[in-house]
mmCIF file with all atom_site columns, C-alpha atoms in Angstrom:
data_model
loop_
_atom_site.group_PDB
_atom_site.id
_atom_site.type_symbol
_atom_site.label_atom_id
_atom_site.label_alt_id
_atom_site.label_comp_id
_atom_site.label_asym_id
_atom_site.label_entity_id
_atom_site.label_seq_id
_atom_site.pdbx_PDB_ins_code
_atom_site.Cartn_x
_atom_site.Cartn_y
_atom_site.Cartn_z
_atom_site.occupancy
_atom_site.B_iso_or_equiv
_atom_site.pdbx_formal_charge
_atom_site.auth_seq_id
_atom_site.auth_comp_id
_atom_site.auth_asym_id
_atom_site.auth_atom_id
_atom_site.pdbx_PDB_model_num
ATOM 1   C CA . UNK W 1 1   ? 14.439  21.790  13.574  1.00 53.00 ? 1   UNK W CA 1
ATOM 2   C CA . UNK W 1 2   ? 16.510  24.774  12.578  1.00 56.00 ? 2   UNK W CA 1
ATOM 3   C CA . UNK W 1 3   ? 15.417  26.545  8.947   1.00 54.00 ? 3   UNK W CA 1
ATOM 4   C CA . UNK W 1 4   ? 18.256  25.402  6.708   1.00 54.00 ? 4   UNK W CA 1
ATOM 5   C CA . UNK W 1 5   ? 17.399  21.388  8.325   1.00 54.00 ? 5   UNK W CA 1
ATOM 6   C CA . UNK W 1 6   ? 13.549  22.265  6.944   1.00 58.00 ? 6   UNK W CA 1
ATOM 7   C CA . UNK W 1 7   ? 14.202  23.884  3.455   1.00 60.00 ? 7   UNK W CA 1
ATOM 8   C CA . UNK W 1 8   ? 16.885  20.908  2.148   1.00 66.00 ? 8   UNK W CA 1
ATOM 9   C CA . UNK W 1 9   ? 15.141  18.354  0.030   1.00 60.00 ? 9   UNK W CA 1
ATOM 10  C CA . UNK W 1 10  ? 16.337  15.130  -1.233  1.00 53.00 ? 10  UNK W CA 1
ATOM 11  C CA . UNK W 1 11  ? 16.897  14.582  -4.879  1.00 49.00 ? 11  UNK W CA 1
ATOM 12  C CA . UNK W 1 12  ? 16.721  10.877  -6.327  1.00 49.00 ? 12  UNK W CA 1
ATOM 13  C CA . UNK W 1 13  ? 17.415  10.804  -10.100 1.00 55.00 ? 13  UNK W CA 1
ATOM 14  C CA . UNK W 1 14  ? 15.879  7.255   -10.746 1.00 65.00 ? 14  UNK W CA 1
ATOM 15  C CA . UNK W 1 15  ? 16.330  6.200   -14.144 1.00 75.00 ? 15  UNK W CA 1
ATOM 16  C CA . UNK W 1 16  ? 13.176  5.589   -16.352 1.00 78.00 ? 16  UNK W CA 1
ATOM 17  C CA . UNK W 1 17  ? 13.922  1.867   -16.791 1.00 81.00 ? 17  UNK W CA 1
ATOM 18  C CA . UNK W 1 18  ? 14.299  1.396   -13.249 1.00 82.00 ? 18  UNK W CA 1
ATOM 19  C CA . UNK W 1 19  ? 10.793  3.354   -12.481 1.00 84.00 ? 19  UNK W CA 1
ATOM 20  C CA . UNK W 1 20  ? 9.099   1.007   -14.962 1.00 86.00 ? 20  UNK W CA 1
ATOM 21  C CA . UNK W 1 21  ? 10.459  -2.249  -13.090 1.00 87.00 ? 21  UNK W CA 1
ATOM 22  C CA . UNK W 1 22  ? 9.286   -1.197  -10.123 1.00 87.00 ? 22  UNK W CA 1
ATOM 23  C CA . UNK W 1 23  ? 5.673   0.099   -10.913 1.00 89.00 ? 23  UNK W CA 1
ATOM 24  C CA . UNK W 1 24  ? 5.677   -3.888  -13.071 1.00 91.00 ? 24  UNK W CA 1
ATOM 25  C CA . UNK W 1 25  ? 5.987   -5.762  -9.706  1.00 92.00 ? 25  UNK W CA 1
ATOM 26  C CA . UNK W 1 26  ? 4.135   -3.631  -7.343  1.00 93.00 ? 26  UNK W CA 1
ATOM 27  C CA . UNK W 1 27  ? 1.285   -4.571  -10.066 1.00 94.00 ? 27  UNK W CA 1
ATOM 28  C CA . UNK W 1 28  ? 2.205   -8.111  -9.369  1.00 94.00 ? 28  UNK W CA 1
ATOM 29  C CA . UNK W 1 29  ? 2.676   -7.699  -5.789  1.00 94.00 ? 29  UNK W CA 1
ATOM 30  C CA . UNK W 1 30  ? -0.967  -5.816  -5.537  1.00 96.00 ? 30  UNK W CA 1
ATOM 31  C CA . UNK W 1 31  ? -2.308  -8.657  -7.679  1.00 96.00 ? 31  UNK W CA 1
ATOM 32  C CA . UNK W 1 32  ? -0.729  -11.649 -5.149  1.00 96.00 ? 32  UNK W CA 1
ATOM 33  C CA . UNK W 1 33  ? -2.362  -9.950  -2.680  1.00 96.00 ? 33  UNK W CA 1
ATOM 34  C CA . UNK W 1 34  ? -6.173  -9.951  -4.179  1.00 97.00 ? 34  UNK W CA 1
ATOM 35  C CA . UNK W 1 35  ? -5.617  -13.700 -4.999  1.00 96.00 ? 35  UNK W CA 1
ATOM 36  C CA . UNK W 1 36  ? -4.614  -14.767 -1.406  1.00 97.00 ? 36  UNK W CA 1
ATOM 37  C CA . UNK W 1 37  ? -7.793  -12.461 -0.223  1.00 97.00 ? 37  UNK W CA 1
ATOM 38  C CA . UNK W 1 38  ? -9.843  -14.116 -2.425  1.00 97.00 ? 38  UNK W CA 1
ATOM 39  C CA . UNK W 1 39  ? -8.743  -17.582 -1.531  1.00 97.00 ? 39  UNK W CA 1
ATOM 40  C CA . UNK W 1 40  ? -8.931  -17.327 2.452   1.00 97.00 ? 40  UNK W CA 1
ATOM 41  C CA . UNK W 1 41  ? -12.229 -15.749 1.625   1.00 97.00 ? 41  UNK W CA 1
ATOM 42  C CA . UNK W 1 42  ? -13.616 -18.987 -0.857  1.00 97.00 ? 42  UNK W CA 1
ATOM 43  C CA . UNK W 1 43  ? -11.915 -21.278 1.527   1.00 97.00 ? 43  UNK W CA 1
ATOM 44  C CA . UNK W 1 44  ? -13.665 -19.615 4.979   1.00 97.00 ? 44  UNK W CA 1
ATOM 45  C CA . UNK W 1 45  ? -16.796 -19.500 3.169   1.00 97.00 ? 45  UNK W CA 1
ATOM 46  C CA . UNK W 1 46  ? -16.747 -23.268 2.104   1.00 97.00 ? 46  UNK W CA 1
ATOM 47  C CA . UNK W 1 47  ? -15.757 -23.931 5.616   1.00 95.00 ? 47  UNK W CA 1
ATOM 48  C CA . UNK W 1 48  ? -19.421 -22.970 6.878   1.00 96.00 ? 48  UNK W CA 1
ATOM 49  C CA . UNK W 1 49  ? -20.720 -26.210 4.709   1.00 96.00 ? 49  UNK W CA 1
ATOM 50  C CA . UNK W 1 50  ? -19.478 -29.783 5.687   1.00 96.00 ? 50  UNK W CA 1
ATOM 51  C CA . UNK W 1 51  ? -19.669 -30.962 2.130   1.00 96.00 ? 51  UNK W CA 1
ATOM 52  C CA . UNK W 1 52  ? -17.255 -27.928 0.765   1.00 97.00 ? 52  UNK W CA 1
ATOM 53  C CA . UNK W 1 53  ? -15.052 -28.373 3.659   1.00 96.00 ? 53  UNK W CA 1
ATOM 54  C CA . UNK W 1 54  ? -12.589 -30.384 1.323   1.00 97.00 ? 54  UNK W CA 1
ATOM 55  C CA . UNK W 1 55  ? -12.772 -27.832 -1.021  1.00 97.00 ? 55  UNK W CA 1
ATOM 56  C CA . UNK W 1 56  ? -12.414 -25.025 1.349   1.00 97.00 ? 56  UNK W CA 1
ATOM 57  C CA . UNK W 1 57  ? -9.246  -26.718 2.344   1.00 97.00 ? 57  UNK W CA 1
ATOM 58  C CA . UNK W 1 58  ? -7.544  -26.996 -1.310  1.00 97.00 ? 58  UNK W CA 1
ATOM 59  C CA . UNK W 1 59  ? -8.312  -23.155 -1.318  1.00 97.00 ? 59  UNK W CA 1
ATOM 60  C CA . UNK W 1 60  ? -6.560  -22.975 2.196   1.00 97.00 ? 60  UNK W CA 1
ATOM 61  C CA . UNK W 1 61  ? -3.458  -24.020 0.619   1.00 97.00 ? 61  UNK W CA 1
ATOM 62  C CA . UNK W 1 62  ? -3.766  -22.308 -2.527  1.00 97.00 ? 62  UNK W CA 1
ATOM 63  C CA . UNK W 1 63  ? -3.648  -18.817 -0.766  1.00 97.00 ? 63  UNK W CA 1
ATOM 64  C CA . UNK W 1 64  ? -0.696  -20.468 1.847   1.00 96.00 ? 64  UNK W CA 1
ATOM 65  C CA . UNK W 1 65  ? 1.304   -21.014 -1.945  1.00 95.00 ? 65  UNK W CA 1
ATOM 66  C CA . UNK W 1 66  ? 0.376   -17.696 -2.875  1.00 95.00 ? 66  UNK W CA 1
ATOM 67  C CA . UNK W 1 67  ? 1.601   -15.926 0.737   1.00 96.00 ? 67  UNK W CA 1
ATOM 68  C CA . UNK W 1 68  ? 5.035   -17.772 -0.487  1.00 95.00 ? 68  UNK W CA 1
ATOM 69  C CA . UNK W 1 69  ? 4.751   -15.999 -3.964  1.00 95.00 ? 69  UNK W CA 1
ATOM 70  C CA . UNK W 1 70  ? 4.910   -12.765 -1.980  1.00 92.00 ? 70  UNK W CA 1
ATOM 71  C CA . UNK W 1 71  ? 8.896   -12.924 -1.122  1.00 95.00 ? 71  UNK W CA 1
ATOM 72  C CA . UNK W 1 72  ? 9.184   -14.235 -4.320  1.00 95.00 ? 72  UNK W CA 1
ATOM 73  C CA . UNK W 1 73  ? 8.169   -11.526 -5.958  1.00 95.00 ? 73  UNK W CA 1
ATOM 74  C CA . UNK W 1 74  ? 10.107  -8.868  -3.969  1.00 93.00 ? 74  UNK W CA 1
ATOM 75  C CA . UNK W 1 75  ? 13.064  -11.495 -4.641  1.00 95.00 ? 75  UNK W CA 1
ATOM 76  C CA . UNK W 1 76  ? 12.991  -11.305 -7.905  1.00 94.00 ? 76  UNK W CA 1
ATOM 77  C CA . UNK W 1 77  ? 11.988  -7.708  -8.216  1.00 92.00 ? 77  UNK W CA 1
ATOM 78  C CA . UNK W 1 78  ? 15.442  -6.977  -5.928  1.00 92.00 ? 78  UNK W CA 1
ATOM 79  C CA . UNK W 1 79  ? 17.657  -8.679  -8.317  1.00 92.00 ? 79  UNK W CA 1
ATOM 80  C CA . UNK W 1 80  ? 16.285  -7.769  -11.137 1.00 90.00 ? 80  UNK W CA 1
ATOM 81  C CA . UNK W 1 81  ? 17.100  -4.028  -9.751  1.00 88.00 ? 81  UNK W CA 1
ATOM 82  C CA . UNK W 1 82  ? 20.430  -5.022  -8.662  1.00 88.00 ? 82  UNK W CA 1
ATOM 83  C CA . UNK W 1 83  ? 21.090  -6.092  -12.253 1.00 87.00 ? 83  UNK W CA 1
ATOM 84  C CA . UNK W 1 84  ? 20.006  -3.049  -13.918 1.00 83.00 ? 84  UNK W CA 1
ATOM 85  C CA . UNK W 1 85  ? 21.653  -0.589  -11.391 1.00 80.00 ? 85  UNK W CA 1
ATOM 86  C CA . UNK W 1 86  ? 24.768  -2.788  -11.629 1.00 81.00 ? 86  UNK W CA 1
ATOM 87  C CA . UNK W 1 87  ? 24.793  -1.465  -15.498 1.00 79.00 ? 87  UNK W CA 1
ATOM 88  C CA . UNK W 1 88  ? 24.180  2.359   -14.551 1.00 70.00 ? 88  UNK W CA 1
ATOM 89  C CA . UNK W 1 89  ? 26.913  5.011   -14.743 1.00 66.00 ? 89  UNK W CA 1
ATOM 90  C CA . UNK W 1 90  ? 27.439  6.366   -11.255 1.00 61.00 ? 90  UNK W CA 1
ATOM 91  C CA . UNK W 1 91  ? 26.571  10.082  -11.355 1.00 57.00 ? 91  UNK W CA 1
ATOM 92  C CA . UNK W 1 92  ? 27.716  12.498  -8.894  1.00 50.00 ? 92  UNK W CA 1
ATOM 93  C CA . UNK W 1 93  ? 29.338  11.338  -5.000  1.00 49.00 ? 93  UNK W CA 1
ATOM 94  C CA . UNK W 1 94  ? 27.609  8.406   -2.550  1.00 48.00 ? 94  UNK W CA 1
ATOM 95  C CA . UNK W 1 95  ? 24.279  9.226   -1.518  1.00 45.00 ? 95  UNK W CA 1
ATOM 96  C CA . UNK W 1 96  ? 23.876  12.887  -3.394  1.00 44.00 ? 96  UNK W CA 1
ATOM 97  C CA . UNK W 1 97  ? 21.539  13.591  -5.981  1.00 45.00 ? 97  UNK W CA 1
ATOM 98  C CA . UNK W 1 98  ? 21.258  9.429   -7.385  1.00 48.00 ? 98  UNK W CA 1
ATOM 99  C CA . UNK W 1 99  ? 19.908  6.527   -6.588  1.00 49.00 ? 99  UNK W CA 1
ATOM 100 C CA . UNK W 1 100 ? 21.931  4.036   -4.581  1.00 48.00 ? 100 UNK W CA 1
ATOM 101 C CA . UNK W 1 101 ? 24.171  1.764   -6.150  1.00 48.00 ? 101 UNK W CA 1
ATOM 102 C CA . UNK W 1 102 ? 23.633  -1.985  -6.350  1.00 46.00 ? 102 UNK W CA 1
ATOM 103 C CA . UNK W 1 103 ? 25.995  -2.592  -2.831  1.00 46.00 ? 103 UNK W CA 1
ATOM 104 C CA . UNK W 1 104 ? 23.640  0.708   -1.456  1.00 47.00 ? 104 UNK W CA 1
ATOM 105 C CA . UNK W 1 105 ? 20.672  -0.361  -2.251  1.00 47.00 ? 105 UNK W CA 1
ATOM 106 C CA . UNK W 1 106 ? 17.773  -0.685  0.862   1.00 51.00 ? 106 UNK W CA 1
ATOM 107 C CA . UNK W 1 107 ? 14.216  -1.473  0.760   1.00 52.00 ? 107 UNK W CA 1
ATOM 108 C CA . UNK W 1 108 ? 11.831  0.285   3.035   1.00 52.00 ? 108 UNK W CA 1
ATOM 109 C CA . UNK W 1 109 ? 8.156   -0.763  3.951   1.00 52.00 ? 109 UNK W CA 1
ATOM 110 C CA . UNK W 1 110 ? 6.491   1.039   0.892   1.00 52.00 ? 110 UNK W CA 1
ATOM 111 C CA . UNK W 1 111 ? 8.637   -1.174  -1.465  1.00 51.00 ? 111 UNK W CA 1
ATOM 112 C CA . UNK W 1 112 ? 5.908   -3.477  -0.685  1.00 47.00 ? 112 UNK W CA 1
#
């Protein structure tokens, strides 16, 4: 890697409406993923018991409901970013010093 390659850095101004949006759904995102813990958890632990067994199996599908809400929370979380970057002034050319338009905009693993 030649010296000029290692000294650039990138520079993302993110508005502080858009920061806020995201930190409120990781939150929900982190939350989703306690609740299907703790529901695979209650229902495995039922499972050990014939009596629970129906139980353990209502708790089955309640954590199989909440492994749907997980798209559905980076769904909406997407569009509601879409919307609010749709309303934000450009500032400066594609892919320098901003964050990415609505049409630009890409998700990478840590969005999650």
């Amino acid at each position: 890697m030649s010296e000029t390659s290692r000294n650039r850095s990138l520079v993302l101004h993110i508005g502080h409406e858009e920061l806020v949006i995201r930190r409120r759904y990781e939150v929900a995102s982190i939350a989703n993923d306690i609740l299907i813990a703790l529901w695979f958890i209650a229902g495995s632990v039922m499972f050990f018991s014939e009596a629970w067994t129906v139980a353990g199996t209502w708790c089955f599908l309640a954590g199989s409901i909440e492994l749907l809400a997980r798209p559905v929370i980076r769904l909406g979380r997407h569009l509601h970013l879409r919307k609010v970057q749709a309303k934000a002034p450009p500032s400066g050319p594609a892919g320098v010093g901003r964050a990415a338009t609505a049409g630009e905009y890409t998700e990478s693993p840590q969005d999650y």
